[in-house]
Coordinates of N, CA, C and O in Angstrom, one line a residue:
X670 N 10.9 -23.8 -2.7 CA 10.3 -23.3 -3.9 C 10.5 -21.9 -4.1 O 10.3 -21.0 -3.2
X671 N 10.9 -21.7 -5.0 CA 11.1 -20.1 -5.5 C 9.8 -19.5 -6.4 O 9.1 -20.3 -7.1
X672 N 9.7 -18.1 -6.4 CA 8.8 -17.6 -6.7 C 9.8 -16.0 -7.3 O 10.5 -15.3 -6.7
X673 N 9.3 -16.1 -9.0 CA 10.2 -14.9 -9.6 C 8.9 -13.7 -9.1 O 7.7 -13.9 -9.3
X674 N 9.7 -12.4 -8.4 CA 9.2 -11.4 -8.1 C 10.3 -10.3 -8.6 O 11.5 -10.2 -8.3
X675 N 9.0 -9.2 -9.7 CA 10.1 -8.2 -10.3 C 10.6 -7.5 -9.0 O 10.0 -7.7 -8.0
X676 N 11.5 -6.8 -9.0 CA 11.7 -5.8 -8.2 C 12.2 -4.4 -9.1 O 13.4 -4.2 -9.5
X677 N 11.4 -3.7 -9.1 CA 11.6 -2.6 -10.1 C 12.5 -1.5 -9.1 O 13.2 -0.7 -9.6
X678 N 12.4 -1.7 -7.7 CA 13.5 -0.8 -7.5 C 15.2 -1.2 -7.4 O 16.2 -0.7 -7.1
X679 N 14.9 -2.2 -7.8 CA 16.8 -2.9 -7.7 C 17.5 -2.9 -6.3 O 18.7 -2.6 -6.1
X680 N 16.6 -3.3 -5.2 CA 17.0 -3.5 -3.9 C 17.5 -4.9 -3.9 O 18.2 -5.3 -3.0
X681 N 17.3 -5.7 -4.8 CA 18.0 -7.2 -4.3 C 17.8 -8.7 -5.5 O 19.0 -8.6 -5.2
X682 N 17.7 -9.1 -5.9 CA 18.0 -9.4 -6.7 C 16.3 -10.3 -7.2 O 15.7 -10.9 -6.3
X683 N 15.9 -10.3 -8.1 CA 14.2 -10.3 -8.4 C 14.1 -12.1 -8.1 O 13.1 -12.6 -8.6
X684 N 14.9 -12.9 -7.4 CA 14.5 -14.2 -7.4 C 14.0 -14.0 -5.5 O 14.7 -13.3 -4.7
X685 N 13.0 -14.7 -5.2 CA 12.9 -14.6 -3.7 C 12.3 -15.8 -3.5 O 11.3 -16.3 -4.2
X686 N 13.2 -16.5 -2.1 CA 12.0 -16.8 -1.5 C 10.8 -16.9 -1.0 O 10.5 -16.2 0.0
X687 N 10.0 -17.6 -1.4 CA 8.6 -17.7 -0.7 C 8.0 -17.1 0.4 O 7.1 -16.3 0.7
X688 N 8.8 -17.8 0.9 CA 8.8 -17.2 2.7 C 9.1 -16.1 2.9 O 8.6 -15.7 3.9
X689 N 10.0 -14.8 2.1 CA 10.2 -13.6 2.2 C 8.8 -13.1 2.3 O 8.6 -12.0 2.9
X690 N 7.9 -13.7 1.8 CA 6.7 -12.4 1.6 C 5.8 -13.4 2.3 O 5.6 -14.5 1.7
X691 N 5.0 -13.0 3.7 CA 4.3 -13.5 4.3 C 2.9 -13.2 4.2 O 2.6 -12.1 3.8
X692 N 2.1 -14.0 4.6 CA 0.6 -14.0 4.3 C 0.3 -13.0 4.6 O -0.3 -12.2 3.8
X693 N 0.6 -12.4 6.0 CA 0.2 -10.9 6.7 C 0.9 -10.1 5.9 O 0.4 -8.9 6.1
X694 N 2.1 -10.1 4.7 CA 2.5 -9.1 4.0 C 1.5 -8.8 2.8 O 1.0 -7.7 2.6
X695 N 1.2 -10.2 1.9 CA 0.2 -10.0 1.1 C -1.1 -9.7 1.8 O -1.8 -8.9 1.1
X696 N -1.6 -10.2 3.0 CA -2.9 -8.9 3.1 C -2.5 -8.0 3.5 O -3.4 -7.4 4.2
X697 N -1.6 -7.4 3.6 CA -1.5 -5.8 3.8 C -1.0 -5.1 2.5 O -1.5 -4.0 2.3
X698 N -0.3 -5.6 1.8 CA -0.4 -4.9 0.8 C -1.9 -4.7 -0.3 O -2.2 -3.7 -0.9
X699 N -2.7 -6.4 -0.1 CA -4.0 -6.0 -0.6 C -4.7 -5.2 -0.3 O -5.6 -4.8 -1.1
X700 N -4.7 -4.6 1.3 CA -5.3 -3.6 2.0 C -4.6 -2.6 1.3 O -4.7 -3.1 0.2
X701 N -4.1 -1.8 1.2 CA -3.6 -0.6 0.5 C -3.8 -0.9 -1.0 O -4.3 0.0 -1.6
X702 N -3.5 -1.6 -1.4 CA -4.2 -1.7 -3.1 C -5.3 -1.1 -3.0 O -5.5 0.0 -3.6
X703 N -6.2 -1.8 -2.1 CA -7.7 -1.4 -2.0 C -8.0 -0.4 -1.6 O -8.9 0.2 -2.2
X704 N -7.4 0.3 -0.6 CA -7.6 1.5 -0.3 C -6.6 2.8 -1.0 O -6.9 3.8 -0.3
X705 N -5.8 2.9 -1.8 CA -5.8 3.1 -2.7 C -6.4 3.1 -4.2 O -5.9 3.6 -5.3
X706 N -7.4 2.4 -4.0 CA -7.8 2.1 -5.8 C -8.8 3.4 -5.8 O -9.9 3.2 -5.5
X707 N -8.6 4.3 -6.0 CA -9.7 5.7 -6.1 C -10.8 5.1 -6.6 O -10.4 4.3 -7.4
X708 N -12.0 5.1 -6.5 CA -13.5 4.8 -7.0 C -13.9 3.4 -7.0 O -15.0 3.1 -7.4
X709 N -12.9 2.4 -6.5 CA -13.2 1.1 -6.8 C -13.0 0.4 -7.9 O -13.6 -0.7 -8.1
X710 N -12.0 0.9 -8.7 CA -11.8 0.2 -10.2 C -11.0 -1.0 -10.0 O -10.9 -1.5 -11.1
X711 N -10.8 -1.3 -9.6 CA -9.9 -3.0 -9.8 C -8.5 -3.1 -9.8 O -7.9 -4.1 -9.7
X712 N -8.0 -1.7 -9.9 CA -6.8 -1.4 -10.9 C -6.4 -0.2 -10.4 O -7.3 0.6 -10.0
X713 N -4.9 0.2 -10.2 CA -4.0 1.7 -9.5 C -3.9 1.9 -10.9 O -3.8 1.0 -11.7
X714 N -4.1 3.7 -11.2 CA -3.6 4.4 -11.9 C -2.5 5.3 -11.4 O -2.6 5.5 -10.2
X715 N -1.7 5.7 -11.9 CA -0.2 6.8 -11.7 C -0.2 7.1 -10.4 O 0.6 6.7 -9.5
X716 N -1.7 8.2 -10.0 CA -1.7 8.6 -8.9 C -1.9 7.5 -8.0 O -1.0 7.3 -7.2
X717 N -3.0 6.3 -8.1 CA -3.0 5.7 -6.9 C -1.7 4.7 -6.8 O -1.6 3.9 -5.9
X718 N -1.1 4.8 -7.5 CA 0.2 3.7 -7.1 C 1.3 4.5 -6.2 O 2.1 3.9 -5.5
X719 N 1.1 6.2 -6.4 CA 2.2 6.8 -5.7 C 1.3 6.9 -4.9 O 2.1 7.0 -4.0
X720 N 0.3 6.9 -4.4 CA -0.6 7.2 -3.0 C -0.2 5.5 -2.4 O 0.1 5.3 -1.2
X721 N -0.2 4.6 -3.3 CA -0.1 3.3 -2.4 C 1.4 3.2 -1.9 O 1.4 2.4 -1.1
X722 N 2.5 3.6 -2.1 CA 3.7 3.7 -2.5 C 3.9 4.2 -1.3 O 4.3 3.4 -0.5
X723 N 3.6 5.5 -0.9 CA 3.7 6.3 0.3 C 2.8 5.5 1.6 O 2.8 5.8 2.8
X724 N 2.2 4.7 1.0 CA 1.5 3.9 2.6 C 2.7 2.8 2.8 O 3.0 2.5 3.9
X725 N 3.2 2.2 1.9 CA 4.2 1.1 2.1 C 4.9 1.4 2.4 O 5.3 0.8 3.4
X726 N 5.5 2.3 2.1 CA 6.9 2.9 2.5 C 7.2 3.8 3.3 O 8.3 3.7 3.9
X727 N 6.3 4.8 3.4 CA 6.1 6.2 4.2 C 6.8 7.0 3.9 O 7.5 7.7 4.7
X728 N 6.8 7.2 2.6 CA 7.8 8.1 1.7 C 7.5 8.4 0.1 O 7.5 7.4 -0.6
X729 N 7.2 9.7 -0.5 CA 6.3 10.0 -1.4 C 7.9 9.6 -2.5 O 8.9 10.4 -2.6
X730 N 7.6 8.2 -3.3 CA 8.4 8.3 -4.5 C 8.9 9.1 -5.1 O 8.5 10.3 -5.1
X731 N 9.8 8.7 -5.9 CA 10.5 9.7 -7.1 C 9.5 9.5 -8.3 O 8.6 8.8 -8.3
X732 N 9.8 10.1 -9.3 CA 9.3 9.5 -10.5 C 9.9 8.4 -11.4 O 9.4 7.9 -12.4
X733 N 10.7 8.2 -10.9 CA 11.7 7.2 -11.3 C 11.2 6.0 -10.9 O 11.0 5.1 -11.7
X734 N 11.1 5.8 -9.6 CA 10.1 4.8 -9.1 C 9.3 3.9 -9.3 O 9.3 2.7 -9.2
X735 N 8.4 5.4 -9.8 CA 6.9 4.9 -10.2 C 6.6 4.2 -11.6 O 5.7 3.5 -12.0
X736 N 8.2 4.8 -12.1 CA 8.0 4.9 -13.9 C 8.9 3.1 -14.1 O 9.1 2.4 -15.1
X737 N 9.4 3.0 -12.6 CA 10.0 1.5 -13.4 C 9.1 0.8 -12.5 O 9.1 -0.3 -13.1
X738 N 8.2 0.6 -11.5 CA 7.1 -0.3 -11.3 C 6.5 -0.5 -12.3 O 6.5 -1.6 -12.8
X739 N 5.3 0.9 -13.1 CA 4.6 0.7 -13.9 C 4.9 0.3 -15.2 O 4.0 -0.1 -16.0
X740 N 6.2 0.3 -15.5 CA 6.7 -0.4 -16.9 C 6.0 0.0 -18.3 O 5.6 -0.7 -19.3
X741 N 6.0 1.1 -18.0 CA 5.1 2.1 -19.3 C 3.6 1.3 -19.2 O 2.8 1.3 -20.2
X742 N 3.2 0.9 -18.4 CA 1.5 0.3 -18.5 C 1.2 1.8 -17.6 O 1.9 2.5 -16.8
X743 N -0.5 2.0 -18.5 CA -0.7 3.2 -17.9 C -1.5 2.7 -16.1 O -1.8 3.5 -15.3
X744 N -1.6 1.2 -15.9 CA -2.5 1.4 -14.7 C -1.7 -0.2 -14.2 O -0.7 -0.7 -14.7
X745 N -2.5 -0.8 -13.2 CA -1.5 -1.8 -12.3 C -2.3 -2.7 -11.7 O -2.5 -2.6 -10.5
X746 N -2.9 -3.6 -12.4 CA -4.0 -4.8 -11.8 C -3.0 -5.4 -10.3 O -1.8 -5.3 -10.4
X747 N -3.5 -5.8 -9.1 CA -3.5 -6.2 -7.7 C -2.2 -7.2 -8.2 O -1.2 -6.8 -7.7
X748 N -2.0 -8.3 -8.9 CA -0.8 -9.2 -9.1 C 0.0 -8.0 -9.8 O 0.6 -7.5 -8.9
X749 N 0.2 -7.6 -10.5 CA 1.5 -6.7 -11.1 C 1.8 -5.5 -10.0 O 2.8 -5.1 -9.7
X750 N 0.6 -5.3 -9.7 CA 1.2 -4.5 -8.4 C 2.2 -5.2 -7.1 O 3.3 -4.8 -6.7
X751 N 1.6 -6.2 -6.9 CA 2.1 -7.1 -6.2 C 3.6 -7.5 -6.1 O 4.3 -7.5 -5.1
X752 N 3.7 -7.9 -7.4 CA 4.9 -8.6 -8.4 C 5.7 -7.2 -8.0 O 6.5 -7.7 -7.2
X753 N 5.9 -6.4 -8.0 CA 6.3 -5.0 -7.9 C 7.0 -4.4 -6.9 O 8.1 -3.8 -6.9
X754 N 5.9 -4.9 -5.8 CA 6.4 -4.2 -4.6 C 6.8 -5.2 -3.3 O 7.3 -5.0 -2.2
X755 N 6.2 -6.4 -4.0 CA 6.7 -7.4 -2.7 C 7.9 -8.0 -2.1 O 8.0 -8.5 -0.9
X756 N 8.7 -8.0 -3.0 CA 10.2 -8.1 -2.5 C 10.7 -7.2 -1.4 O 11.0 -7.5 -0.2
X757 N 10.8 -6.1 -1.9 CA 11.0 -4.8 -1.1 C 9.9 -4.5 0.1 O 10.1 -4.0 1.2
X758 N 9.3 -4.8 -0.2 CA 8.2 -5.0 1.2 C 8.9 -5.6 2.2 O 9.5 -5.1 3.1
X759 N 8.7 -7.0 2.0 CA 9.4 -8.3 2.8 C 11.0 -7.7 3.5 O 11.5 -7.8 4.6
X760 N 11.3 -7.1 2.5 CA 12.8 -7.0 2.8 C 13.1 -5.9 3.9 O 13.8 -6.1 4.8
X761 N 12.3 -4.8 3.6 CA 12.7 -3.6 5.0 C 12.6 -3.7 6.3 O 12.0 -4.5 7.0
X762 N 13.5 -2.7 6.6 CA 13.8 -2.5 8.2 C 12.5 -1.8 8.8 O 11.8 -0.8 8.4
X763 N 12.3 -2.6 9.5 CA 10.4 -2.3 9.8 C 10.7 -1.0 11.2 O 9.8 -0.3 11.6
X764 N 11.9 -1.0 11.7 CA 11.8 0.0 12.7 C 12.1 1.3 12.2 O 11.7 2.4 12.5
X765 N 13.1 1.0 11.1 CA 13.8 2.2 10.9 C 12.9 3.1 9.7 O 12.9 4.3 9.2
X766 N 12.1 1.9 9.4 CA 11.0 2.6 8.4 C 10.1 3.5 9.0 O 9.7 4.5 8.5
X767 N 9.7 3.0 10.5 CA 9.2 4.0 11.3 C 10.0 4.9 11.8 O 9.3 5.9 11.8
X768 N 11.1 5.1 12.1 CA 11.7 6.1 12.7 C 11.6 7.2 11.3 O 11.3 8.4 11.3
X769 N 11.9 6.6 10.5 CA 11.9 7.6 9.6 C 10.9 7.7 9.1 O 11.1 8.8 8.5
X770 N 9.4 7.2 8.8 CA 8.1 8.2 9.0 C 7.7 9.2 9.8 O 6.9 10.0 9.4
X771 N 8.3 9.1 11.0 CA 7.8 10.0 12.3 C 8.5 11.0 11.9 O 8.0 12.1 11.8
X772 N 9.9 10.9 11.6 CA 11.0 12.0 11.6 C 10.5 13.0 10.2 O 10.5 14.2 10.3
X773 N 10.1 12.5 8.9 CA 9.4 13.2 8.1 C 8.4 13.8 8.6 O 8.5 15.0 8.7
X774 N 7.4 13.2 9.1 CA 6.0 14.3 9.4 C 6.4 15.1 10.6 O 5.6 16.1 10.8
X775 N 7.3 15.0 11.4 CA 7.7 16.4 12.4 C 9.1 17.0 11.8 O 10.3 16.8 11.8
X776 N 8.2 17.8 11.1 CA 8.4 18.8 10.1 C 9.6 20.1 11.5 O 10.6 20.7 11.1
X777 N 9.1 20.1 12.6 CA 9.5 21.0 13.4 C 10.8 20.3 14.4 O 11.7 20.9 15.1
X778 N 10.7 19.3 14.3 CA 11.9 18.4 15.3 C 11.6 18.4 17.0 O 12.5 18.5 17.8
X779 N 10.3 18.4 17.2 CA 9.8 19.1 18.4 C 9.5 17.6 19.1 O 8.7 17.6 20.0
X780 N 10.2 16.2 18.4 CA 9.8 15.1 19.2 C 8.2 14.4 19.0 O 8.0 13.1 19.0
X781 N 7.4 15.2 18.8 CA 6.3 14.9 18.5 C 4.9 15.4 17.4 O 5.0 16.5 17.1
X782 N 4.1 14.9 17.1 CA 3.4 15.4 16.0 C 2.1 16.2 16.2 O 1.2 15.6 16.7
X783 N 1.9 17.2 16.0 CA 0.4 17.4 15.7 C -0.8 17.6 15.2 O -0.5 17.4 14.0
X784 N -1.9 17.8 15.2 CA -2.9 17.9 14.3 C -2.4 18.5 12.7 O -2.7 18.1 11.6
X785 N -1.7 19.5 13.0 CA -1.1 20.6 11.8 C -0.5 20.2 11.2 O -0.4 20.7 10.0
X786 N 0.5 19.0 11.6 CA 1.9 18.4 11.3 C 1.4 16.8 10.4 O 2.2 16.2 9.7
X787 N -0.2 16.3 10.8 CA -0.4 15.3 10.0 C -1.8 15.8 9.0 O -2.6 15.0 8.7
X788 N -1.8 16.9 8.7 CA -3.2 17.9 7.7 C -2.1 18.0 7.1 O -2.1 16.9 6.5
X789 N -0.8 18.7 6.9 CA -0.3 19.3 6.4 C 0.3 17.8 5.6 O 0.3 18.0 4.4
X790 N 0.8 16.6 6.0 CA 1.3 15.6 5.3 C 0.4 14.6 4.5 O 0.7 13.9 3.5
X791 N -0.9 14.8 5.2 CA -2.1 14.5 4.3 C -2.7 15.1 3.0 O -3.5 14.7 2.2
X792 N -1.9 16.6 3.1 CA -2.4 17.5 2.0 C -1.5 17.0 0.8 O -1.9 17.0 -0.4
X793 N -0.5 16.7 1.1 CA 0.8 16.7 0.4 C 0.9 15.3 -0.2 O 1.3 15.1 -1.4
X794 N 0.6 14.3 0.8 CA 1.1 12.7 0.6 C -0.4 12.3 -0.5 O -0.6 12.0 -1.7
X795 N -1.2 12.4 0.4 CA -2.8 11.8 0.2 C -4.0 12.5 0.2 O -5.0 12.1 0.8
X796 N -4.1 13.8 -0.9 CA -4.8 14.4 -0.3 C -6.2 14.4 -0.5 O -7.0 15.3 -0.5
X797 N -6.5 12.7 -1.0 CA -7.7 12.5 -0.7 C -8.4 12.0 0.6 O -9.6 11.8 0.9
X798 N -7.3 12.0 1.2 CA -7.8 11.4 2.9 C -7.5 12.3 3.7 O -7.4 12.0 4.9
X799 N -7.4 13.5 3.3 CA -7.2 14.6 3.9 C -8.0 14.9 5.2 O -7.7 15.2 6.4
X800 N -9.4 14.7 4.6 CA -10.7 15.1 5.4 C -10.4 14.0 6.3 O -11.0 14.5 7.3
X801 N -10.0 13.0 6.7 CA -10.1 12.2 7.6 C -8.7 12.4 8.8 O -8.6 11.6 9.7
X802 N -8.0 13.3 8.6 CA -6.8 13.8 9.5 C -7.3 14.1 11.0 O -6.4 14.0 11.8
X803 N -8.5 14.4 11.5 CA -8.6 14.6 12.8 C -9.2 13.2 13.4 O -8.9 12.7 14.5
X804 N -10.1 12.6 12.4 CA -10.3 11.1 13.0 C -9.1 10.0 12.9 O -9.0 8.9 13.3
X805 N -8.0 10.7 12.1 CA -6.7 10.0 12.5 C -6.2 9.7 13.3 O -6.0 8.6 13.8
X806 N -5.9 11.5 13.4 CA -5.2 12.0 14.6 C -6.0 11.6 16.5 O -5.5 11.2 17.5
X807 N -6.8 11.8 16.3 CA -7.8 10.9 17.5 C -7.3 9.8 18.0 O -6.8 9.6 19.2
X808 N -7.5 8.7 16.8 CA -6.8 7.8 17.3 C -5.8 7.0 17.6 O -5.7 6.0 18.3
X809 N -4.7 8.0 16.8 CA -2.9 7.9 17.3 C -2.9 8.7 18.2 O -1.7 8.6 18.6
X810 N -3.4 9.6 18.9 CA -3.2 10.6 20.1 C -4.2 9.6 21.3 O -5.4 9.9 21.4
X811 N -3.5 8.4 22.2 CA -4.1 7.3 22.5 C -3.8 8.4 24.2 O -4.5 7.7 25.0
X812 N -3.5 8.9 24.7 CA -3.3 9.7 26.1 C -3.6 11.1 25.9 O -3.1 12.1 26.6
X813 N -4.7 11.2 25.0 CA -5.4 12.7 25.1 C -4.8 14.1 25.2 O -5.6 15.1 25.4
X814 N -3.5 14.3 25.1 CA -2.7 15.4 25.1 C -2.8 16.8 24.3 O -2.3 18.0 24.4
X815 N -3.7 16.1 23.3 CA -3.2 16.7 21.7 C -1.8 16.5 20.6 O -1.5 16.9 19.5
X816 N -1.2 15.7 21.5 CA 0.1 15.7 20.2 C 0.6 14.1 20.0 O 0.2 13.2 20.8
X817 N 1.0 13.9 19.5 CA 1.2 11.9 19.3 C 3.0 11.7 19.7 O 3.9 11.8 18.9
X818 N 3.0 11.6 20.3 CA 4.6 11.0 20.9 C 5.0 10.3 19.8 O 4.0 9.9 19.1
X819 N 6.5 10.0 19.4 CA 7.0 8.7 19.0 C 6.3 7.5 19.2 O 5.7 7.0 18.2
X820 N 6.2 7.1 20.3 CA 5.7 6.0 20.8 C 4.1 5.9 20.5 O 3.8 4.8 20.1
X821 N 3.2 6.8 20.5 CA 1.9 6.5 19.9 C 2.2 6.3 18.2 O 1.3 5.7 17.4
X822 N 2.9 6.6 17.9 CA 2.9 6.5 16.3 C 3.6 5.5 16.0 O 3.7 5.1 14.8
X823 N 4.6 4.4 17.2 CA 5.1 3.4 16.7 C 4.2 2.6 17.1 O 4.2 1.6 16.3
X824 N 3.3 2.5 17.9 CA 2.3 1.3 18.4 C 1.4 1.1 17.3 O 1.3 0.2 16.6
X825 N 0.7 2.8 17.2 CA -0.1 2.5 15.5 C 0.8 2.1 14.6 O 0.3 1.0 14.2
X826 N 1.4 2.2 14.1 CA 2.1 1.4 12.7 C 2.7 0.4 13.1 O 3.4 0.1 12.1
X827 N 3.1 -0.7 14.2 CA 2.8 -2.0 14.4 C 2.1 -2.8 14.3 O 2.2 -4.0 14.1
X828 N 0.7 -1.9 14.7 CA -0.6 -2.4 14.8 C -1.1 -2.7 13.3 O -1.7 -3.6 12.9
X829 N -0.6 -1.4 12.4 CA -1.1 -1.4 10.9 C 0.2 -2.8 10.5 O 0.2 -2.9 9.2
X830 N 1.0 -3.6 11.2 CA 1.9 -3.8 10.2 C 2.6 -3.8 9.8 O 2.8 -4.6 8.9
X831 N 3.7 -2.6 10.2 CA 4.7 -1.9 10.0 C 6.0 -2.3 10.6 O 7.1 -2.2 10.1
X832 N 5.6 -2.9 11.8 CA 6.9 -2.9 12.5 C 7.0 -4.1 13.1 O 8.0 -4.3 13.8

């Protein structure tokens, strides 16, 4: 059984299999809808679809992006969101999605991240969750060091899903 899903970024062709998008993908994307939806409205506006955008992907869109998801609607009920991004979800390289989140937020190339290095990408990416960067950082820094290895940052975004 086929299921038409837009794909507004033109990664592959908007017919997919069913099976491309798994139950654990749809509640994870519902989980970021939700935590994304600023105040609880039911519904992403501009900002929260690039705030949700950068949790899927780990990479703050273009405007181009944003402007062919939203399809001149000014905001994005949970199915059109859906419809949107779930192709491309299903479809990525789930490791290399991480290698390349870790390699953005170490800003320094120093191998690993720190307090400074995920304040500073929360200011930038989300900076409504800003205030929550040290209870983040807490719990991706899982060996007490102060700094989050690769490897603490790939176990967390496996755990979220990711990989």
């Amino acid at each position: 059984m086929e299921r038409r899903l837009a794909d507004p970024f033109g990664h592959r062709p908007a017919i997919s299999q069913t099976s491309d998008v798994t139950g654990s993908d749809r509640k994870y994307i519902r989980e970021v809808f939700a935590a994304s939806d600023s105040n609880a409205k039911g519904y992403l506006d501009l900002e929260d679809v690039t705030m949700a955008l950068v949790s899927l992907f780990g990479y703050t869109p273009d405007e181009s992006e944003v402007e062919k998801l939203m399809q001149g609607r000014e905001t994005l009920c949970f199915d059109e969101f859906f419809d949107g991004v779930a192709v491309r979800y299903a479809n990525r390289d789930k490791q290399e999605e991480i290698r390349q989140s870790f390699i953005a937020l170490d800003t320094s190339c120093r191998g690993f991240l720190t307090l400074a290095d995920l304040k500073k990408a929360m200011r930038l990416v989300a900076p409504r969750l800003e205030k929550k960067a040290d209870e983040v950082f807490r719990e991706l820094d899982t060996d007490g060091d102060g700094r989050v290895s690769y490897r603490e940052f790939e176990v967390m975004m496996q755990t979220m899903g990711m990989g």
